[in-house]
Coordinates of C-alpha atoms in Angstrom, one line a residue:
Chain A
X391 CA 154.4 150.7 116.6
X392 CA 157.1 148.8 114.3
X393 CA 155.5 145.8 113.6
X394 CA 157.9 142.7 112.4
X395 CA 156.0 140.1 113.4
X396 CA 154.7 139.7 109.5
X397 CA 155.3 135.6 109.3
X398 CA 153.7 135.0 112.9
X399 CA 150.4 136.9 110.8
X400 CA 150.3 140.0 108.6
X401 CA 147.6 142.9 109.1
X402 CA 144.4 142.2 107.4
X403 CA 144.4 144.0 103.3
X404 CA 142.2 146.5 102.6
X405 CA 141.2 144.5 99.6
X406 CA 140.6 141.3 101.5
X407 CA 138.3 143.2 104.3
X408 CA 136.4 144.4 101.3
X409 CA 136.0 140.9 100.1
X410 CA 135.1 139.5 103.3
X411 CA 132.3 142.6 104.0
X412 CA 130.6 142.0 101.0
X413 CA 130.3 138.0 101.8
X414 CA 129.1 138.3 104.8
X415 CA 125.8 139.7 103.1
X416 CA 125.6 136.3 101.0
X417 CA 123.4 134.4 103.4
X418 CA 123.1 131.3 101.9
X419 CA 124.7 128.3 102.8
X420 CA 127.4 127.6 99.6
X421 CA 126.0 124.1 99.5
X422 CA 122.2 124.5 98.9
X423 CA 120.1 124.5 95.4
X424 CA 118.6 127.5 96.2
X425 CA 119.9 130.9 94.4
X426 CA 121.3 132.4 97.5
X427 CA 123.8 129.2 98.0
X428 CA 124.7 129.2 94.4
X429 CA 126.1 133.0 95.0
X430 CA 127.8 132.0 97.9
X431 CA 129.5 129.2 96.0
X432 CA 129.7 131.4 92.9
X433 CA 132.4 133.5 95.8
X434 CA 134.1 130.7 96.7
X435 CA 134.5 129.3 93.3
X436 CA 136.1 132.7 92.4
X437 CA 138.1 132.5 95.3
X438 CA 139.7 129.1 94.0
X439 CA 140.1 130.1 91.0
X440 CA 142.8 133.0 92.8
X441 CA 144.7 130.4 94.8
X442 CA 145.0 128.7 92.0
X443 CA 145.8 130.7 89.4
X444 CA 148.8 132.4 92.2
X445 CA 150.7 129.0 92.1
X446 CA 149.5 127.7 88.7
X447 CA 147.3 125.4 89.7
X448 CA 144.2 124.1 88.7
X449 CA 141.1 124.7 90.7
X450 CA 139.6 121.8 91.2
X451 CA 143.2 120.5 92.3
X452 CA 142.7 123.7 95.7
X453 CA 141.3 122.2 98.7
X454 CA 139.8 124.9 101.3
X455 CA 141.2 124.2 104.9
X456 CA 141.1 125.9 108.1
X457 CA 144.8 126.9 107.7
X458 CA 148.0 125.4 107.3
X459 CA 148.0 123.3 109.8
X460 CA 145.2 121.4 109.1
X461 CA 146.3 121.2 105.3
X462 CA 149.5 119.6 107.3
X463 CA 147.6 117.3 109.3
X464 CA 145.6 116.5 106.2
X465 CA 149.2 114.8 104.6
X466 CA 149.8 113.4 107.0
X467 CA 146.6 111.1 107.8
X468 CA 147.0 109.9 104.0
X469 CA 150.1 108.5 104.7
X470 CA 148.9 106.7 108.1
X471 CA 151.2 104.1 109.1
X472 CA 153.5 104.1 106.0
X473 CA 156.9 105.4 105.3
X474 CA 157.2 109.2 105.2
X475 CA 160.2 110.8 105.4
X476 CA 160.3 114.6 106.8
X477 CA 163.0 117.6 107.1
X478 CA 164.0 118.3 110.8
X479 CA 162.8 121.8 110.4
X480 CA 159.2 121.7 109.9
X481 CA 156.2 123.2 111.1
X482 CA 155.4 121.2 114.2
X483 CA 151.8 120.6 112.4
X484 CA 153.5 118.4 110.2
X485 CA 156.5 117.2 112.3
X486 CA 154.5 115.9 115.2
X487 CA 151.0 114.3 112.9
X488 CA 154.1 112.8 111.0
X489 CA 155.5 111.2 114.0
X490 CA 152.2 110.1 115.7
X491 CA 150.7 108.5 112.5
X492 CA 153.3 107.4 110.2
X493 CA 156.4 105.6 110.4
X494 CA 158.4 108.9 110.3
X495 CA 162.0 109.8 109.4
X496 CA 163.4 113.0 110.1
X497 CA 165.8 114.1 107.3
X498 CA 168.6 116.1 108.5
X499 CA 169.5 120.1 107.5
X500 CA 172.7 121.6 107.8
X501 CA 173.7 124.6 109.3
X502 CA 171.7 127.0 107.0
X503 CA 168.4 124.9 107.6
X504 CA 168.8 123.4 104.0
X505 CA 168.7 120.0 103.0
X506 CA 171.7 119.1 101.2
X507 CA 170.5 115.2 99.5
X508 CA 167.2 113.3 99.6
X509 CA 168.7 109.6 100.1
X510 CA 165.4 107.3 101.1
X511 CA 164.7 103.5 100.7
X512 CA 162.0 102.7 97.6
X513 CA 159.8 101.7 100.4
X514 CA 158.8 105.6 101.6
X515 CA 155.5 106.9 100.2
X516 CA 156.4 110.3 100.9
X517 CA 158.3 112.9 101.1
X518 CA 157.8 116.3 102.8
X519 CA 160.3 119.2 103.0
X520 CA 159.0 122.8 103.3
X521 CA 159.5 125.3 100.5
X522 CA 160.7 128.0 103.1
X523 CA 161.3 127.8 106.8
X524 CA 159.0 129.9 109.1
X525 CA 161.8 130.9 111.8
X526 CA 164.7 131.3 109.4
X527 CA 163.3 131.7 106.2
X528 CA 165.7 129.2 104.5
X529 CA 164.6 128.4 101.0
X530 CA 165.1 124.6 99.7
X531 CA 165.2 123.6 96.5
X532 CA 162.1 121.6 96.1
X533 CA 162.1 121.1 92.4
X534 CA 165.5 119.1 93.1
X535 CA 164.2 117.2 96.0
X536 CA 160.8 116.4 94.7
X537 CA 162.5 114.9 91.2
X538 CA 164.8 112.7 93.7
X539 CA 161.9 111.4 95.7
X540 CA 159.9 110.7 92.6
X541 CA 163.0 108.8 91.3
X542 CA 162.4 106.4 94.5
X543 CA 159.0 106.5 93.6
X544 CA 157.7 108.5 96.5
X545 CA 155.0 111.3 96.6
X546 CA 156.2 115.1 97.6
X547 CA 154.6 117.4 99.6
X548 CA 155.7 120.5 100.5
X549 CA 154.3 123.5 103.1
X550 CA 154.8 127.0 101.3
X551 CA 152.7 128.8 103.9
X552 CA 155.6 130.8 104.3
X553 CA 157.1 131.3 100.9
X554 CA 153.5 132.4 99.5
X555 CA 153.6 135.9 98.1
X556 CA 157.4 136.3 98.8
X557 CA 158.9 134.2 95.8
X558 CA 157.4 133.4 92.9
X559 CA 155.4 129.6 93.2
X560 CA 154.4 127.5 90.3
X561 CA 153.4 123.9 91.6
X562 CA 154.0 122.5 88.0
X563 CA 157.7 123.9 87.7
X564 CA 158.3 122.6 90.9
X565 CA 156.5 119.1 90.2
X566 CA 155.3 118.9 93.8
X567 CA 152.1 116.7 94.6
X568 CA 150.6 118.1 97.2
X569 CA 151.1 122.0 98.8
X570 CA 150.1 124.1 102.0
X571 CA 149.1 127.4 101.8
X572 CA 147.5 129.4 104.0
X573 CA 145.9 133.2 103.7
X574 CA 147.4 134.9 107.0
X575 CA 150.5 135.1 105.8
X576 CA 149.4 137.1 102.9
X577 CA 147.3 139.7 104.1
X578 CA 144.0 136.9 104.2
X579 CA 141.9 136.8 106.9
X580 CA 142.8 133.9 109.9
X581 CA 141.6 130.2 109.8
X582 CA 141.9 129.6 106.2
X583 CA 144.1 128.0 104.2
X584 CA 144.4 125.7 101.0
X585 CA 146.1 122.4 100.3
X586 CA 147.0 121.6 96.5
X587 CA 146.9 118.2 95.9
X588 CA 148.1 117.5 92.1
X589 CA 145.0 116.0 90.0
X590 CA 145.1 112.1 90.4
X591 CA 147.3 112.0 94.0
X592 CA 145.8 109.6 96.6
X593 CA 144.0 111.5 98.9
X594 CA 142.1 110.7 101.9
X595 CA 139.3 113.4 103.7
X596 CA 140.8 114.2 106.8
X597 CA 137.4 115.9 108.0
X598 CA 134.4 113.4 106.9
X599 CA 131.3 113.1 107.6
X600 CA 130.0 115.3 104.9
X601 CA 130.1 115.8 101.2
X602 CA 131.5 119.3 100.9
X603 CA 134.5 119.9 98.6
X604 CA 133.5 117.4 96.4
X605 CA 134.0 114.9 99.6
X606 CA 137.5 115.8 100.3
X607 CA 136.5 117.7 103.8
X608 CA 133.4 118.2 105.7
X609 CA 132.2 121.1 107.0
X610 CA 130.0 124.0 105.9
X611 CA 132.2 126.3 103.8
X612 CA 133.4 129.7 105.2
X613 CA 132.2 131.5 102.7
X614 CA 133.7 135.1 103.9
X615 CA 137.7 133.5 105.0
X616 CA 137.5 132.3 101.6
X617 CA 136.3 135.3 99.9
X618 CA 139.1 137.2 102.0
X619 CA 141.8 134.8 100.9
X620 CA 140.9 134.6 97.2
X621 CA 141.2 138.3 97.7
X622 CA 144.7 138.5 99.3
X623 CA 145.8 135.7 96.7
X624 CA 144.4 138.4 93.5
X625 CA 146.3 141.1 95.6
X626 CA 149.5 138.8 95.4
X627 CA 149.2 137.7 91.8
X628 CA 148.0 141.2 90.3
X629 CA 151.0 143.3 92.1
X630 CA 153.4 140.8 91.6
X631 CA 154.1 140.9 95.6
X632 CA 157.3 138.9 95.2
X633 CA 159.0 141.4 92.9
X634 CA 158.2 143.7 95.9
X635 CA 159.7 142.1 99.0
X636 CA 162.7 141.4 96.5
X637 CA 163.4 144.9 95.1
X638 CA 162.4 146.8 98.6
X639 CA 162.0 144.3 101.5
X640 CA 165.7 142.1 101.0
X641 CA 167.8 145.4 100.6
X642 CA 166.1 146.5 104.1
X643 CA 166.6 143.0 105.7
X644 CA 169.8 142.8 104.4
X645 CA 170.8 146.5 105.9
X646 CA 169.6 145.4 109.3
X647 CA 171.6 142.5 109.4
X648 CA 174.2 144.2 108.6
X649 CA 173.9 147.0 111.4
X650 CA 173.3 144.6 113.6
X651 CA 176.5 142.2 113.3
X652 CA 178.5 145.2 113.2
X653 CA 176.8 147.0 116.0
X654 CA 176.0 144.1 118.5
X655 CA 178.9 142.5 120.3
X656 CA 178.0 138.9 120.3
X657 CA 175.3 138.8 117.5
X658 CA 175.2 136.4 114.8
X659 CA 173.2 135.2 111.9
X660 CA 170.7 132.4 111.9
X661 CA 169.2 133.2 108.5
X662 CA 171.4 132.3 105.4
X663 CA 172.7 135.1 103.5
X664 CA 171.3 133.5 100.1
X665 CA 168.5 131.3 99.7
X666 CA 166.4 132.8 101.9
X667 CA 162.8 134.2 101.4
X668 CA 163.3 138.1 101.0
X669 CA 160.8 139.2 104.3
X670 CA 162.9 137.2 107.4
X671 CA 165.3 137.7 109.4
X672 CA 166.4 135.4 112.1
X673 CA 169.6 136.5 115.4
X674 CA 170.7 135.4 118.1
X675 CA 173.0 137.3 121.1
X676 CA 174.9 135.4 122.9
X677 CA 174.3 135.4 126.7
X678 CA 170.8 137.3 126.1
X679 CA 167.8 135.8 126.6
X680 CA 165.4 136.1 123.9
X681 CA 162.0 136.3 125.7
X682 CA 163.4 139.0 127.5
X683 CA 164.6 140.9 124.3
X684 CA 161.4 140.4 122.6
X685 CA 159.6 141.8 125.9
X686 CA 161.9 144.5 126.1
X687 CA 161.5 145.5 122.0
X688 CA 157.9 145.5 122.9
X689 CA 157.7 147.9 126.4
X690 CA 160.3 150.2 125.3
X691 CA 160.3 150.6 121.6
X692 CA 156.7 149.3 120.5
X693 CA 158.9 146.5 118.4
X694 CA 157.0 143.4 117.5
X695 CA 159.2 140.3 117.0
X696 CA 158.9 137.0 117.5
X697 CA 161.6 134.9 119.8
X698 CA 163.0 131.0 119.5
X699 CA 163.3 131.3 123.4
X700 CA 161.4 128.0 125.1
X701 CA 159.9 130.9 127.8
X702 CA 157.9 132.1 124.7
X703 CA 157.2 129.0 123.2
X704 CA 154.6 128.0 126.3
X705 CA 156.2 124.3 126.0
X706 CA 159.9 124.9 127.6
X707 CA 161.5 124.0 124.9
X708 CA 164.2 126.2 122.7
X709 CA 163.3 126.4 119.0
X710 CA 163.2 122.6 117.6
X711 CA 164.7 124.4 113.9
X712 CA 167.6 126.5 115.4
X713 CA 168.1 123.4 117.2
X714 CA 168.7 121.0 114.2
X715 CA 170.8 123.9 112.5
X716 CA 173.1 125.0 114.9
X717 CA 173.0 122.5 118.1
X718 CA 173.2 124.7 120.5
X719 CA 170.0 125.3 123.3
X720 CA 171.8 128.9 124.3
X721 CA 171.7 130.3 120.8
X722 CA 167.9 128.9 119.9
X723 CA 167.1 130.6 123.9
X724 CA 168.6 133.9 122.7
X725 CA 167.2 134.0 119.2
X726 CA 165.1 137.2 117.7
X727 CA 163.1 137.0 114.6
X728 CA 162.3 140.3 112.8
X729 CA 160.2 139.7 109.6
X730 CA 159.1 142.6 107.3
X731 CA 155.7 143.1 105.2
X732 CA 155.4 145.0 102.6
X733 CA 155.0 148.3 104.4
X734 CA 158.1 147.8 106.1
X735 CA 160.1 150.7 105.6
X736 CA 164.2 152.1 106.1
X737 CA 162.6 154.2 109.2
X738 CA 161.5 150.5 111.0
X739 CA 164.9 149.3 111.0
X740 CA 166.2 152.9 112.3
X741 CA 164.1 152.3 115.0
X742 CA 165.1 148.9 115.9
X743 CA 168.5 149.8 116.3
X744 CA 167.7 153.2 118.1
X745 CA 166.4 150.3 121.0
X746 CA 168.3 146.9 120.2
X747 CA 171.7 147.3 121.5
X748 CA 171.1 149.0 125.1
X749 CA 168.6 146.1 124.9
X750 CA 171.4 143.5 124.6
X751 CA 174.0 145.2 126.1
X752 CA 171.8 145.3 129.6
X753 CA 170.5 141.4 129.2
X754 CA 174.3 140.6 128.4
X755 CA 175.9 142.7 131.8
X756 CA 172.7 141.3 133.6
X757 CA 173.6 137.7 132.7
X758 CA 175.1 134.9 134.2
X759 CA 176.7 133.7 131.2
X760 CA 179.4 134.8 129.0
X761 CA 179.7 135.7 125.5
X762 CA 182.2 135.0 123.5
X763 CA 182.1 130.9 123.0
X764 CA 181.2 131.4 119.3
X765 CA 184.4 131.2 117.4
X766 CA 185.7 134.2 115.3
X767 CA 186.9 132.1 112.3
X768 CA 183.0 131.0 111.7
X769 CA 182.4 134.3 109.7
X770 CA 178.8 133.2 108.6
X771 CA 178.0 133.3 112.5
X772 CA 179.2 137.3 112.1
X773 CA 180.5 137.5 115.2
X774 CA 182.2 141.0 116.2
Chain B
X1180 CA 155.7 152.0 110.9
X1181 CA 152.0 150.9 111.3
X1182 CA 149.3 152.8 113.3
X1183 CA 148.4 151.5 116.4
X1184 CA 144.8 150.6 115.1
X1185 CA 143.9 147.7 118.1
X1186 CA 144.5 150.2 120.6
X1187 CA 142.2 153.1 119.1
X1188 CA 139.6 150.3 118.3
X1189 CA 140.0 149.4 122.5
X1190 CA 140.4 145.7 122.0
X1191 CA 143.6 146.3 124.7
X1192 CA 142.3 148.7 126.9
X1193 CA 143.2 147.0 130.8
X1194 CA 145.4 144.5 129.3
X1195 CA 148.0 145.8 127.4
X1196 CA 150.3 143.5 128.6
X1197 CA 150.5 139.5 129.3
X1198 CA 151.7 140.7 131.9
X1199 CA 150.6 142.7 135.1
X1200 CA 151.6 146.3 136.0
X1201 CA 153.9 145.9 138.5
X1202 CA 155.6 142.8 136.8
X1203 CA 156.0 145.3 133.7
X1204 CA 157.3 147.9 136.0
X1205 CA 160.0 145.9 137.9
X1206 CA 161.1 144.3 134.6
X1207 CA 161.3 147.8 132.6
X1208 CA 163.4 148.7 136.3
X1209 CA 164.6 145.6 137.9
X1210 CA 165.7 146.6 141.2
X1211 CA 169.3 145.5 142.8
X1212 CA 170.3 143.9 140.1
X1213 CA 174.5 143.6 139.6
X1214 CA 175.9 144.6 136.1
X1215 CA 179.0 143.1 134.7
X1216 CA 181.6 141.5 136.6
X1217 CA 180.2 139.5 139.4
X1218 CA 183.3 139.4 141.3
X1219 CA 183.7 142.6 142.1
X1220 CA 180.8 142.5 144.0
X1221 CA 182.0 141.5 148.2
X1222 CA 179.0 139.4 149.1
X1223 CA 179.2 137.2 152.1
X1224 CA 177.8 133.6 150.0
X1225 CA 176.0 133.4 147.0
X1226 CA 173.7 130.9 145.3
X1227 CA 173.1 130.1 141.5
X1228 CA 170.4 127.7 140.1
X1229 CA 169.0 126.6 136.8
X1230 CA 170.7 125.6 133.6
X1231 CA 171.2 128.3 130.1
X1232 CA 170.1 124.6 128.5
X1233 CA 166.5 124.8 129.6
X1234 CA 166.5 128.7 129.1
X1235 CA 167.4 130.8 132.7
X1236 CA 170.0 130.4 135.4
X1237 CA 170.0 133.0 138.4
X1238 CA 172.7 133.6 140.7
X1239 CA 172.2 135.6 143.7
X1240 CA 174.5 137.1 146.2
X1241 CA 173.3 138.4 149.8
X1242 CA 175.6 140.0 152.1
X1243 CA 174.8 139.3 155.7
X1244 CA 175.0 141.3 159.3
X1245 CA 176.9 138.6 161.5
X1246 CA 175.3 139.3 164.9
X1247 CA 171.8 139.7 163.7
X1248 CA 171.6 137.4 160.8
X1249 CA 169.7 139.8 158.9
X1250 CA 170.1 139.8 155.0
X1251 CA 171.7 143.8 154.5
X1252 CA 171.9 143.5 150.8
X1253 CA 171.5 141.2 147.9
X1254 CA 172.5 141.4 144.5
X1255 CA 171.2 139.3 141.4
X1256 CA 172.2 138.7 137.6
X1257 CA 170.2 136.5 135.2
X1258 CA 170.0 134.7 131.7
X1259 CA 166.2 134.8 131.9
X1260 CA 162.9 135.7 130.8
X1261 CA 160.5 138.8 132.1
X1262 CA 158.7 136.4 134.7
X1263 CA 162.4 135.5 135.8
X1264 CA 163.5 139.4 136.1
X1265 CA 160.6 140.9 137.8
X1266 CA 160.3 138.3 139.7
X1267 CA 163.9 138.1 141.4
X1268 CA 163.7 142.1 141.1
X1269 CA 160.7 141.2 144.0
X1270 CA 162.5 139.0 145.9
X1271 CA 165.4 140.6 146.5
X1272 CA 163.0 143.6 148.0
X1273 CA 161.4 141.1 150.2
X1274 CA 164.8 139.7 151.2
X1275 CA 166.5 142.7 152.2
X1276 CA 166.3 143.2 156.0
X1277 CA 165.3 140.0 157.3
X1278 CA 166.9 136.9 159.2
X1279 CA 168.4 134.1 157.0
X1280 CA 165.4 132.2 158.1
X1281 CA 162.6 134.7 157.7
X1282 CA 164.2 135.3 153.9
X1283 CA 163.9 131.5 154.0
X1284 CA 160.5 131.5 154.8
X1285 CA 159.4 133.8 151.7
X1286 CA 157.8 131.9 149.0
X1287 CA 157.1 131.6 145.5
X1288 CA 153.4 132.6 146.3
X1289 CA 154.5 135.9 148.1
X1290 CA 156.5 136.7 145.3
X1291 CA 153.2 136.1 142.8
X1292 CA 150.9 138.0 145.4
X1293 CA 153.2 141.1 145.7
X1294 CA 153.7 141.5 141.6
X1295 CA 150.2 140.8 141.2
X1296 CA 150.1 137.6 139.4
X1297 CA 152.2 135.6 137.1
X1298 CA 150.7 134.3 133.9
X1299 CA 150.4 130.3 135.2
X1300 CA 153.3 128.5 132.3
X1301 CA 155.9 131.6 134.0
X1302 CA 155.7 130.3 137.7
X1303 CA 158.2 127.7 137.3
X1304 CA 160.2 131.0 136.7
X1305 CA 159.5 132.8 139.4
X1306 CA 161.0 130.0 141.1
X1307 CA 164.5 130.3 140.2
X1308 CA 165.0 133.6 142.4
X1309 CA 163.7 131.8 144.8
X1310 CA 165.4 128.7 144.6
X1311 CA 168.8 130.7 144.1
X1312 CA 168.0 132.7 147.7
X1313 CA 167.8 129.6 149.0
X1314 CA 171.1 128.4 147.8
X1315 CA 173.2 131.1 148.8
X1316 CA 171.5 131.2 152.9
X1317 CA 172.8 127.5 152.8
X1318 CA 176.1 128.8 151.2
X1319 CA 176.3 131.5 154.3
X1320 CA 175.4 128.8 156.6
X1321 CA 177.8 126.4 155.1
X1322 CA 180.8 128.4 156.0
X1323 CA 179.5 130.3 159.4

């Protein structure tokens, strides 16, 4: 199997299942006086101190979540009913909580998923754009947009559940309030995450009725998810994993974009060539459906991708972000995403492209439509 | 590459697939499907349904025996998912060999029933082959 479905969730670390084994023999609840609780919460405290210590943080400013959605939804029901303004391209986690409890404004991206200039009113509270994109891995530069919504005197949060462990993350160079993070995406176990929230930010408990996490969310602590992501995050920190995906991931991304655009009639690029995290990339094929591409990866070549195709996405509807990038429903429908982990090697992509163009060259003679409407002269969309 | 490790473990033994068997195996080898230029194809009408906006459009195109009314061939292309090809790929079994108003009569049930079972967010795509058959009967009709 060539798995490059890495951002969707990455395989469980060695080091992490270690972690996680030895806490499940802690039985005490983290909470209690007792001497059993105080080693589980000795575990987690250790585990905070990882997460923090991998975005230079402090550790009493790490909140333990289920994930990164809930850290998401968590922003969001600070802000309830005020101002917030939000990029067009974010997690739906945020984009939808945004929209249901807050008076929301989507900020507009240009082509390469980037947003170009922060301009809100004085009367925003704040400000959310992600650090990277999840679909086409479009890096923004949050230390810029953070100091112009502080100049308006808004608060900036920002989700990094995607840039973790691919580009290097320190919360104070970036001067961000609040942060998402979650473990999956690392080589962490599922259905935990973090939220950074900068010492002396408002904050409200999104889960309550309970006193845990120093009454910032209820809920017994999962003592072994957190254990397995403090793990991942030391495995991230101590092998500098973004030095990694830069020096041996980018150059294979960057060789199979290449072989594609010059082997795939009708191909083009939805990831930007530069600021883009190191681990994704994102393709469309004109007249292809992507669902069917995906399927076909899978049953024929044991690929593993991910596809922007609304048959995928169980709600009908083409990728929102390839959507508020390029416009066009037929390109977000016939979208692939490959994204590479750090066993990725030169053989993965060989295989790929040993299956991907009889792939697309089938779906496009099979296909109602006709390739060929993107114009030549827009080089970045590569077009043969 | 990464070692199959679910599969040794057994967690996908029966299922390996969203899908079921015989979907899998009419999409891997869609049956009387038309590659590449679709008029080079002589059919006697044709029919073509949903909208590359919303994610699949099929057109299909049945030849017809005048005197008996029975469907002799059919041909298909798609911009559309796996439910969408095997599907169609069914159909157009099912089709070939009946009256215009027996291929009518076939619907989107049969087509779920003889692949097996869809997975219940693709019927709406099994529909389209469906709906294009449709199309191009009334298309024959139209003009005999």
């Amino acid at each position: 199997m060539v798995y490059l479905d890495y951002s969707a969730t990455s395989p469980l670390l060695p080091e992490a299942k270690k972690a996680m084994l030895a806490a499940m023999d802690l039985i005490g609840n983290a909470s209690a006086l007792h001497t059993p609780g105080h080693f589980a919460m000795n575990a987690i405290e250790d585990a905070r101190e990882e997460i923090a210590k991998l975005i230079n943080a402090e550790p009493e400013e790490i909140l333990f979540t289920s994930g990164g959605s809930e850290s998401n939804n968590t922003i969001t029901n600070i802000f309830v009913g005020q101002n917030v303004a939000v990029s067009a391209i974010e997690h739906p986690s945020l984009l939808e909580s945004a929209r249901l409890r807050c008076n929301a404004t989507i900020i507009p991206v240009n082509k390469y998923g980037n947003v170009e200039t922060l301009e809100i009113e004085p009367t925003f509270s704040l400000c959310s754009i992600m650090l990277a994109n999840n679909e086409l891995g479009t890096i923004n530069d949050i230390k810029k947009l953070a100091k112009a919504a502080h100049a308006k005197g808004a608060l900036f949060h920002t989700d990094a559940t995607q840039a973790l462990g691919k580009i290097k993350i320190d919360v104070k160079d970036l001067d961000v309030d609040y942060m998402t993070v979650s473990s999956h995406k690392i080589g962490g176990p599922v259905g935990i995450g973090a939220l950074y929230i900068k010492k002396g930010s408002p904050f409200t408990p999104f889960v309550i009725g309970g006193h845990q996490e120093r009454g910032r969310r209820a809920g017994t602590y999962q003592t072994v998810n957190i254990a397995g992501f403090g793990a991942a995050a030391k495995y991230a920190r101590e092998h500098k994993t973004w030095e990694i995906y830069e020096e041996k991931i980018r150059p294979l991304r960057d060789e199979l974009a290449k072989r594609i655009l010059t082997d795939i009639p009708y191909s083009s690029k939805n990831t930007p060539d530069s600021n883009s995290l190191p681990n994704i990339l994102n393709v469309s094929f004109e007249a292809a459906e992507g669902e069917s591409i995906q399927l076909y990866l899978d049953a024929e070549g044991e690929i593993i991708t991910s596809t922007g195709s609304a048959c995928a996405s169980g709600d009908g509807k083409p990728s929102h972000v390839i959507m508020a990038t390029r416009n066009d429903a037929e390109i977000a429908h016939s979208s692939v995403r490959f994204s590479f982990g750090l066993d990725s090697t030169k053989k993965d992509i060989d295989h790929v492209m040993k299956y991907l163009p009889g792939i697309v060259d089938r779906l496009q003679k099979i296909s109602t439509l006709h390739a060929g409407k993107i114009k030549k002269e827009d080089s970045y969309y590569g077009r043969k | 590459m990464v070692e199959n490790k679910t599969a040794a473990n057994g967690f996908l033994a029966g299922t390996p697939w969203v899908y079921t068997e015989t979907v899998k195996e009419h999409f891997l080898n869609p049956r009387n499907f038309l590659m590449g230029n679709e008029n080079e194809y002589q059919c006697d009408a044709k029919g073509i349904v949903g909208n590359p906006i919303c994610g699949d459009q099929m057109l299909m195109m049945i030849k017809v025996d005048e005197k008996s009314k029975k469907i002799t061939d059919v041909k298909w292309k798609t911009y559309g998912c796996a439910s969408a090809i095997a599907s169609t790929s069914a159909l157009s079994e099912l089709a070939k060999g009946r009256t215009l108003d027996e291929a009518l009569k076939i619907t989107a049930e049969e087509i779920e029933d003889y692949l097996g079972g869809l997975p219940k967010h693709k019927f709406h795509c099994s529909v389209l082959g469906h709906e294009a058959l449709a199309a191009a009967i009334s298309d024959y009709k139209k003009k005999h």
